[in-house]
């Protein structure tokens, strides 16, 4: 059932909670640079995630682990300069928060001060509770992330669906309730069974954003390079490609090469 959208001139953490209360779905995409963020924001997205997936799609690493705090701040700063409406959330990279709450706070303060972003996102539940509380106590909004947590890929051993077994599903639900209780404003659920994601979304009052978590949550997030078809090697079940930019861009670039080599470009109207 469609729900009338409230016209938000600027999305805040409060806006997202209102959207959940009103039954309005939340749209979220990644962006890592000024030009792409400008397009995404102009198109009306609610939340832009400056994801540590930049490690994969921007730098070509196999995992998200290599990206540094300095690099995340660089990407986040580029995005923030482009936006007028969207809420900008930045991933805390691997190693910047897991073992020491004080380090987690220092990392978060650097992101907020140096990039101008609006919130941070951390992967994990009970095991990083103290780090999240430390950040929240400083007045920095935190988005949680449960299910498949890519920064723990070597612990999991694969990118398969998480929380299929009852024990892990119970822990995920407990972690979600804990994240709400300590003050997180929203939660990402990645690659878990749809029925479990729906149960989590109904059990907590903060928005639940899914990626590979079914449609009965409060919003969806995708990596921009995936949904635009710029990355043709990644085809999980949850991905819907809205364009095939890989083919369109290679075709356009190929035509440019031909035009240059044949002296067709530039023509008489394209020079001074």
mmCIF file of C-alpha atoms in Angstrom:
data_model
loop_
_atom_site.group_PDB
_atom_site.id
_atom_site.type_symbol
_atom_site.label_atom_id
_atom_site.label_comp_id
_atom_site.label_asym_id
_atom_site.label_seq_id
_atom_site.Cartn_x
_atom_site.Cartn_y
_atom_site.Cartn_z
ATOM 1 C CA UNK A 1 0.000 0.000 0.000
ATOM 2 C CA UNK A 2 1.427 3.368 -0.974
ATOM 3 C CA UNK A 3 1.923 5.981 1.722
ATOM 4 C CA UNK A 4 1.876 9.742 1.217
ATOM 5 C CA UNK A 5 5.370 11.140 1.514
ATOM 6 C CA UNK A 6 6.145 14.063 3.772
ATOM 7 C CA UNK A 7 8.228 16.707 2.016
ATOM 8 C CA UNK A 8 11.472 16.800 3.982
ATOM 9 C CA UNK A 9 13.754 19.647 2.959
ATOM 10 C CA UNK A 10 16.553 18.027 4.935
ATOM 11 C CA UNK A 11 16.681 14.455 6.205
ATOM 12 C CA UNK A 12 17.732 13.987 9.824
ATOM 13 C CA UNK A 13 17.856 11.029 12.180
ATOM 14 C CA UNK A 14 14.484 12.240 13.503
ATOM 15 C CA UNK A 15 13.088 12.231 9.938
ATOM 16 C CA UNK A 16 13.920 8.536 9.561
ATOM 17 C CA UNK A 17 12.145 7.608 12.771
ATOM 18 C CA UNK A 18 9.112 9.622 11.617
ATOM 19 C CA UNK A 19 9.189 7.811 8.276
ATOM 20 C CA UNK A 20 9.069 4.447 10.009
ATOM 21 C CA UNK A 21 6.191 5.611 12.227
ATOM 22 C CA UNK A 22 4.300 6.837 9.144
ATOM 23 C CA UNK A 23 4.939 3.668 7.153
ATOM 24 C CA UNK A 24 7.068 5.451 4.546
ATOM 25 C CA UNK A 25 9.954 3.367 3.191
ATOM 26 C CA UNK A 26 13.487 4.780 3.465
ATOM 27 C CA UNK A 27 15.769 4.871 0.423
ATOM 28 C CA UNK A 28 19.524 4.582 0.912
ATOM 29 C CA UNK A 29 22.459 4.294 -1.509
ATOM 30 C CA UNK A 30 26.214 4.530 -1.258
ATOM 31 C CA UNK A 31 28.316 7.311 -2.741
ATOM 32 C CA UNK A 32 32.014 8.051 -2.436
ATOM 33 C CA UNK A 33 32.698 11.185 -4.503
ATOM 34 C CA UNK A 34 31.268 14.654 -5.149
ATOM 35 C CA UNK A 35 29.847 14.085 -8.635
ATOM 36 C CA UNK A 36 28.024 10.846 -7.841
ATOM 37 C CA UNK A 37 26.753 12.188 -4.515
ATOM 38 C CA UNK A 38 25.353 15.277 -6.238
ATOM 39 C CA UNK A 39 23.392 13.093 -8.660
ATOM 40 C CA UNK A 40 22.138 10.763 -5.916
ATOM 41 C CA UNK A 41 21.070 13.642 -3.676
ATOM 42 C CA UNK A 42 19.324 15.490 -6.514
ATOM 43 C CA UNK A 43 17.403 12.298 -7.364
ATOM 44 C CA UNK A 44 15.811 12.399 -3.905
ATOM 45 C CA UNK A 45 17.603 9.716 -1.911
ATOM 46 C CA UNK A 46 16.974 9.830 1.836
ATOM 47 C CA UNK A 47 20.301 8.517 3.131
ATOM 48 C CA UNK A 48 23.743 8.400 1.537
ATOM 49 C CA UNK A 49 26.093 5.834 3.023
ATOM 50 C CA UNK A 50 29.779 6.527 2.569
ATOM 51 C CA UNK A 51 30.499 2.841 2.866
ATOM 52 C CA UNK A 52 33.742 1.038 3.494
ATOM 53 C CA UNK A 53 32.717 -0.727 0.276
ATOM 54 C CA UNK A 54 34.826 2.069 -1.238
ATOM 55 C CA UNK A 55 37.646 -0.356 -0.503
ATOM 56 C CA UNK A 56 36.162 -2.667 -3.150
ATOM 57 C CA UNK A 57 34.573 -0.444 -5.786
ATOM 58 C CA UNK A 58 36.918 2.549 -5.622
ATOM 59 C CA UNK A 59 40.265 0.976 -4.691
ATOM 60 C CA UNK A 60 39.887 -2.556 -6.053
ATOM 61 C CA UNK A 61 40.567 -4.461 -2.839
ATOM 62 C CA UNK A 62 39.083 -7.923 -2.339
ATOM 63 C CA UNK A 63 37.587 -7.001 1.052
ATOM 64 C CA UNK A 64 36.616 -3.890 3.004
ATOM 65 C CA UNK A 65 39.425 -4.384 5.505
ATOM 66 C CA UNK A 66 42.266 -2.369 3.886
ATOM 67 C CA UNK A 67 40.552 1.035 3.749
ATOM 68 C CA UNK A 68 41.845 3.503 6.342
ATOM 69 C CA UNK A 69 40.202 6.145 8.497
ATOM 70 C CA UNK A 70 41.964 8.895 6.524
ATOM 71 C CA UNK A 71 40.593 7.470 3.270
ATOM 72 C CA UNK A 72 37.058 7.260 4.674
ATOM 73 C CA UNK A 73 37.290 10.900 5.767
ATOM 74 C CA UNK A 74 38.452 11.879 2.259
ATOM 75 C CA UNK A 75 35.489 10.121 0.629
ATOM 76 C CA UNK A 76 33.013 11.446 3.209
ATOM 77 C CA UNK A 77 34.247 15.036 2.784
ATOM 78 C CA UNK A 78 33.751 14.783 -0.983
ATOM 79 C CA UNK A 79 30.186 13.523 -0.503
ATOM 80 C CA UNK A 80 29.182 16.085 2.125
ATOM 81 C CA UNK A 81 30.200 18.973 -0.145
ATOM 82 C CA UNK A 82 27.685 17.725 -2.733
ATOM 83 C CA UNK A 83 24.510 17.220 -0.736
ATOM 84 C CA UNK A 84 21.595 19.501 0.058
ATOM 85 C CA UNK A 85 18.991 17.076 1.419
ATOM 86 C CA UNK A 86 20.253 13.579 2.262
ATOM 87 C CA UNK A 87 21.501 12.349 5.618
ATOM 88 C CA UNK A 88 25.150 11.289 5.270
ATOM 89 C CA UNK A 89 26.267 8.245 7.266
ATOM 90 C CA UNK A 90 29.901 7.104 7.274
ATOM 91 C CA UNK A 91 31.249 3.639 8.002
ATOM 92 C CA UNK A 92 33.897 3.401 10.684
ATOM 93 C CA UNK A 93 36.578 1.282 8.989
ATOM 94 C CA UNK A 94 38.013 -1.965 10.297
ATOM 95 C CA UNK A 95 40.396 -1.456 13.218
ATOM 96 C CA UNK A 96 39.110 1.982 14.174
ATOM 97 C CA UNK A 97 36.617 0.951 16.877
ATOM 98 C CA UNK A 98 36.511 -2.777 17.668
ATOM 99 C CA UNK A 99 39.005 -3.147 20.501
ATOM 100 C CA UNK A 100 39.025 0.194 22.323
ATOM 101 C CA UNK A 101 36.017 2.436 23.060
ATOM 102 C CA UNK A 102 38.318 5.452 23.380
ATOM 103 C CA UNK A 103 39.733 4.766 19.927
ATOM 104 C CA UNK A 104 36.176 4.354 18.612
ATOM 105 C CA UNK A 105 35.301 7.783 19.975
ATOM 106 C CA UNK A 106 38.452 9.379 18.542
ATOM 107 C CA UNK A 107 37.719 7.867 15.134
ATOM 108 C CA UNK A 108 34.120 9.064 15.190
ATOM 109 C CA UNK A 109 35.079 12.573 16.257
ATOM 110 C CA UNK A 110 37.570 12.790 13.404
ATOM 111 C CA UNK A 111 34.930 11.709 10.883
ATOM 112 C CA UNK A 112 32.367 14.201 12.163
ATOM 113 C CA UNK A 113 34.780 17.144 12.490
ATOM 114 C CA UNK A 114 36.853 16.609 9.352
ATOM 115 C CA UNK A 115 34.135 15.495 6.926
ATOM 116 C CA UNK A 116 31.034 17.273 8.213
ATOM 117 C CA UNK A 117 28.980 14.088 7.977
ATOM 118 C CA UNK A 118 25.903 13.460 10.114
ATOM 119 C CA UNK A 119 26.365 10.003 11.648
ATOM 120 C CA UNK A 120 28.604 6.943 11.782
ATOM 121 C CA UNK A 121 27.883 3.250 11.257
ATOM 122 C CA UNK A 122 29.478 0.334 13.092
ATOM 123 C CA UNK A 123 29.291 -3.409 12.495
ATOM 124 C CA UNK A 124 28.447 -5.681 15.395
ATOM 125 C CA UNK A 125 26.298 -6.137 18.471
ATOM 126 C CA UNK A 126 27.055 -6.948 22.097
ATOM 127 C CA UNK A 127 30.784 -7.240 21.424
ATOM 128 C CA UNK A 128 31.062 -3.540 20.500
ATOM 129 C CA UNK A 129 28.429 -2.216 22.905
ATOM 130 C CA UNK A 130 30.951 -0.207 24.945
ATOM 131 C CA UNK A 131 32.338 1.472 21.823
ATOM 132 C CA UNK A 132 28.865 2.455 20.638
ATOM 133 C CA UNK A 133 27.905 3.828 24.058
ATOM 134 C CA UNK A 134 31.089 5.879 24.161
ATOM 135 C CA UNK A 135 30.293 7.419 20.776
ATOM 136 C CA UNK A 136 26.654 8.050 21.654
ATOM 137 C CA UNK A 137 27.607 9.698 24.933
ATOM 138 C CA UNK A 138 29.563 12.259 22.912
ATOM 139 C CA UNK A 139 26.400 13.187 21.005
ATOM 140 C CA UNK A 140 27.332 11.425 17.766
ATOM 141 C CA UNK A 141 24.451 9.530 16.072
ATOM 142 C CA UNK A 142 25.147 5.840 15.449
ATOM 143 C CA UNK A 143 23.627 3.451 12.912
ATOM 144 C CA UNK A 144 24.075 -0.221 13.756
ATOM 145 C CA UNK A 145 24.806 -3.096 11.361
ATOM 146 C CA UNK A 146 23.991 -6.763 12.009
ATOM 147 C CA UNK A 147 23.799 -9.977 9.996
ATOM 148 C CA UNK A 148 26.536 -10.321 7.429
ATOM 149 C CA UNK A 149 29.211 -7.921 8.639
ATOM 150 C CA UNK A 150 31.856 -7.710 5.872
ATOM 151 C CA UNK A 151 34.598 -6.512 8.227
ATOM 152 C CA UNK A 152 34.368 -9.968 9.857
ATOM 153 C CA UNK A 153 34.636 -11.865 6.576
ATOM 154 C CA UNK A 154 37.665 -13.897 7.651
ATOM 155 C CA UNK A 155 35.813 -14.951 10.787
ATOM 156 C CA UNK A 156 32.761 -16.061 8.784
ATOM 157 C CA UNK A 157 34.804 -17.533 5.930
ATOM 158 C CA UNK A 158 32.274 -16.583 3.238
ATOM 159 C CA UNK A 159 29.588 -14.071 2.244
ATOM 160 C CA UNK A 160 26.743 -16.558 2.715
ATOM 161 C CA UNK A 161 23.426 -15.751 4.391
ATOM 162 C CA UNK A 162 23.719 -15.248 8.143
ATOM 163 C CA UNK A 163 21.418 -16.158 11.057
ATOM 164 C CA UNK A 164 19.768 -19.139 9.385
ATOM 165 C CA UNK A 165 20.197 -21.205 12.556
ATOM 166 C CA UNK A 166 18.059 -20.510 15.619
ATOM 167 C CA UNK A 167 20.928 -19.657 17.964
ATOM 168 C CA UNK A 168 22.406 -17.017 15.681
ATOM 169 C CA UNK A 169 18.950 -15.653 14.845
ATOM 170 C CA UNK A 170 18.134 -15.277 18.551
ATOM 171 C CA UNK A 171 21.399 -13.448 19.160
ATOM 172 C CA UNK A 172 20.748 -11.116 16.232
ATOM 173 C CA UNK A 173 17.323 -10.194 17.609
ATOM 174 C CA UNK A 174 18.801 -9.615 21.061
ATOM 175 C CA UNK A 175 21.557 -7.449 19.576
ATOM 176 C CA UNK A 176 19.018 -5.408 17.604
ATOM 177 C CA UNK A 177 16.996 -4.703 20.763
ATOM 178 C CA UNK A 178 20.200 -3.812 22.605
ATOM 179 C CA UNK A 179 21.261 -1.363 19.873
ATOM 180 C CA UNK A 180 17.867 0.326 20.091
ATOM 181 C CA UNK A 181 18.006 0.459 23.885
ATOM 182 C CA UNK A 182 21.417 2.132 24.088
ATOM 183 C CA UNK A 183 20.405 4.780 21.546
ATOM 184 C CA UNK A 184 21.213 3.843 17.929
ATOM 185 C CA UNK A 185 18.912 5.733 15.553
ATOM 186 C CA UNK A 186 18.723 3.023 12.873
ATOM 187 C CA UNK A 187 19.964 -0.433 11.962
ATOM 188 C CA UNK A 188 21.198 -2.116 8.786
ATOM 189 C CA UNK A 189 20.467 -5.835 8.380
ATOM 190 C CA UNK A 190 22.569 -7.521 5.714
ATOM 191 C CA UNK A 191 21.916 -10.865 4.038
ATOM 192 C CA UNK A 192 19.663 -12.580 6.557
ATOM 193 C CA UNK A 193 16.405 -14.520 6.067
ATOM 194 C CA UNK A 194 13.500 -12.235 5.201
ATOM 195 C CA UNK A 195 11.245 -13.617 7.958
ATOM 196 C CA UNK A 196 13.885 -12.813 10.581
ATOM 197 C CA UNK A 197 14.407 -9.294 9.235
ATOM 198 C CA UNK A 198 10.648 -8.707 9.362
ATOM 199 C CA UNK A 199 10.560 -9.927 12.959
ATOM 200 C CA UNK A 200 13.380 -7.542 13.917
ATOM 201 C CA UNK A 201 11.693 -4.584 12.209
ATOM 202 C CA UNK A 202 8.478 -5.245 14.124
ATOM 203 C CA UNK A 203 10.301 -5.731 17.419
ATOM 204 C CA UNK A 204 12.091 -2.379 17.544
ATOM 205 C CA UNK A 205 10.973 1.219 17.036
ATOM 206 C CA UNK A 206 14.050 2.443 15.149
ATOM 207 C CA UNK A 207 14.213 2.077 11.332
ATOM 208 C CA UNK A 208 15.608 -1.148 9.924
ATOM 209 C CA UNK A 209 17.328 -0.845 6.539
ATOM 210 C CA UNK A 210 17.811 -4.051 4.604
ATOM 211 C CA UNK A 211 20.281 -5.304 2.036
ATOM 212 C CA UNK A 212 19.401 -8.843 1.107
ATOM 213 C CA UNK A 213 16.935 -8.899 4.007
ATOM 214 C CA UNK A 214 13.591 -8.945 2.197
ATOM 215 C CA UNK A 215 10.902 -6.324 1.751
ATOM 216 C CA UNK A 216 9.265 -6.272 5.185
ATOM 217 C CA UNK A 217 11.781 -3.863 6.685
ATOM 218 C CA UNK A 218 11.677 -0.064 6.797
ATOM 219 C CA UNK A 219 13.983 0.699 3.885
ATOM 220 C CA UNK A 220 16.595 -0.595 1.471
ATOM 221 C CA UNK A 221 20.243 0.110 0.707
ATOM 222 C CA UNK A 222 22.395 -0.902 -2.261
ATOM 223 C CA UNK A 223 25.894 -0.091 -3.450
ATOM 224 C CA UNK A 224 25.525 2.498 -6.219
ATOM 225 C CA UNK A 225 28.016 0.772 -8.529
ATOM 226 C CA UNK A 226 26.007 -2.441 -8.295
ATOM 227 C CA UNK A 227 22.518 -1.026 -8.878
ATOM 228 C CA UNK A 228 23.728 1.033 -11.860
ATOM 229 C CA UNK A 229 25.398 -2.001 -13.418
ATOM 230 C CA UNK A 230 28.897 -0.549 -13.354
ATOM 231 C CA UNK A 231 30.135 -3.724 -11.698
ATOM 232 C CA UNK A 232 29.163 -6.638 -13.937
ATOM 233 C CA UNK A 233 30.931 -9.306 -11.867
ATOM 234 C CA UNK A 234 28.658 -9.094 -8.810
ATOM 235 C CA UNK A 235 25.217 -10.685 -9.092
ATOM 236 C CA UNK A 236 23.709 -11.681 -5.721
ATOM 237 C CA UNK A 237 20.020 -12.540 -5.549
ATOM 238 C CA UNK A 238 19.163 -9.312 -3.708
ATOM 239 C CA UNK A 239 20.601 -7.010 -6.376
ATOM 240 C CA UNK A 240 18.323 -5.322 -8.917
ATOM 241 C CA UNK A 241 20.243 -3.555 -11.689
ATOM 242 C CA UNK A 242 18.477 -0.395 -12.815
ATOM 243 C CA UNK A 243 20.959 0.301 -15.616
ATOM 244 C CA UNK A 244 23.758 -1.508 -17.405
ATOM 245 C CA UNK A 245 26.340 1.254 -17.310
ATOM 246 C CA UNK A 246 29.204 -1.163 -17.839
ATOM 247 C CA UNK A 247 28.038 -1.888 -21.384
ATOM 248 C CA UNK A 248 26.914 1.680 -22.078
ATOM 249 C CA UNK A 249 30.172 3.184 -20.866
ATOM 250 C CA UNK A 250 32.449 0.723 -22.650
ATOM 251 C CA UNK A 251 30.455 1.305 -25.837
ATOM 252 C CA UNK A 252 30.725 5.084 -25.513
ATOM 253 C CA UNK A 253 34.433 4.971 -24.733
ATOM 254 C CA UNK A 254 35.022 2.572 -27.609
ATOM 255 C CA UNK A 255 33.248 4.965 -29.972
ATOM 256 C CA UNK A 256 35.385 7.849 -28.673
ATOM 257 C CA UNK A 257 38.541 5.843 -29.394
ATOM 258 C CA UNK A 258 37.348 5.178 -32.952
ATOM 259 C CA UNK A 259 36.432 8.830 -33.523
ATOM 260 C CA UNK A 260 39.813 10.056 -32.303
ATOM 261 C CA UNK A 261 41.778 7.561 -34.365
ATOM 262 C CA UNK A 262 39.740 8.293 -37.513
ATOM 263 C CA UNK A 263 40.078 12.072 -36.964
ATOM 264 C CA UNK A 264 36.284 12.337 -36.763
ATOM 265 C CA UNK A 265 36.669 14.017 -33.378
ATOM 266 C CA UNK A 266 36.897 16.940 -33.077
ATOM 267 C CA UNK A 267 34.953 18.141 -36.125
ATOM 268 C CA UNK A 268 34.771 21.734 -37.373
ATOM 269 C CA UNK A 269 32.020 22.630 -34.881
ATOM 270 C CA UNK A 270 34.058 21.307 -31.947
ATOM 271 C CA UNK A 271 37.080 23.583 -32.260
ATOM 272 C CA UNK A 272 37.897 27.271 -31.938
#
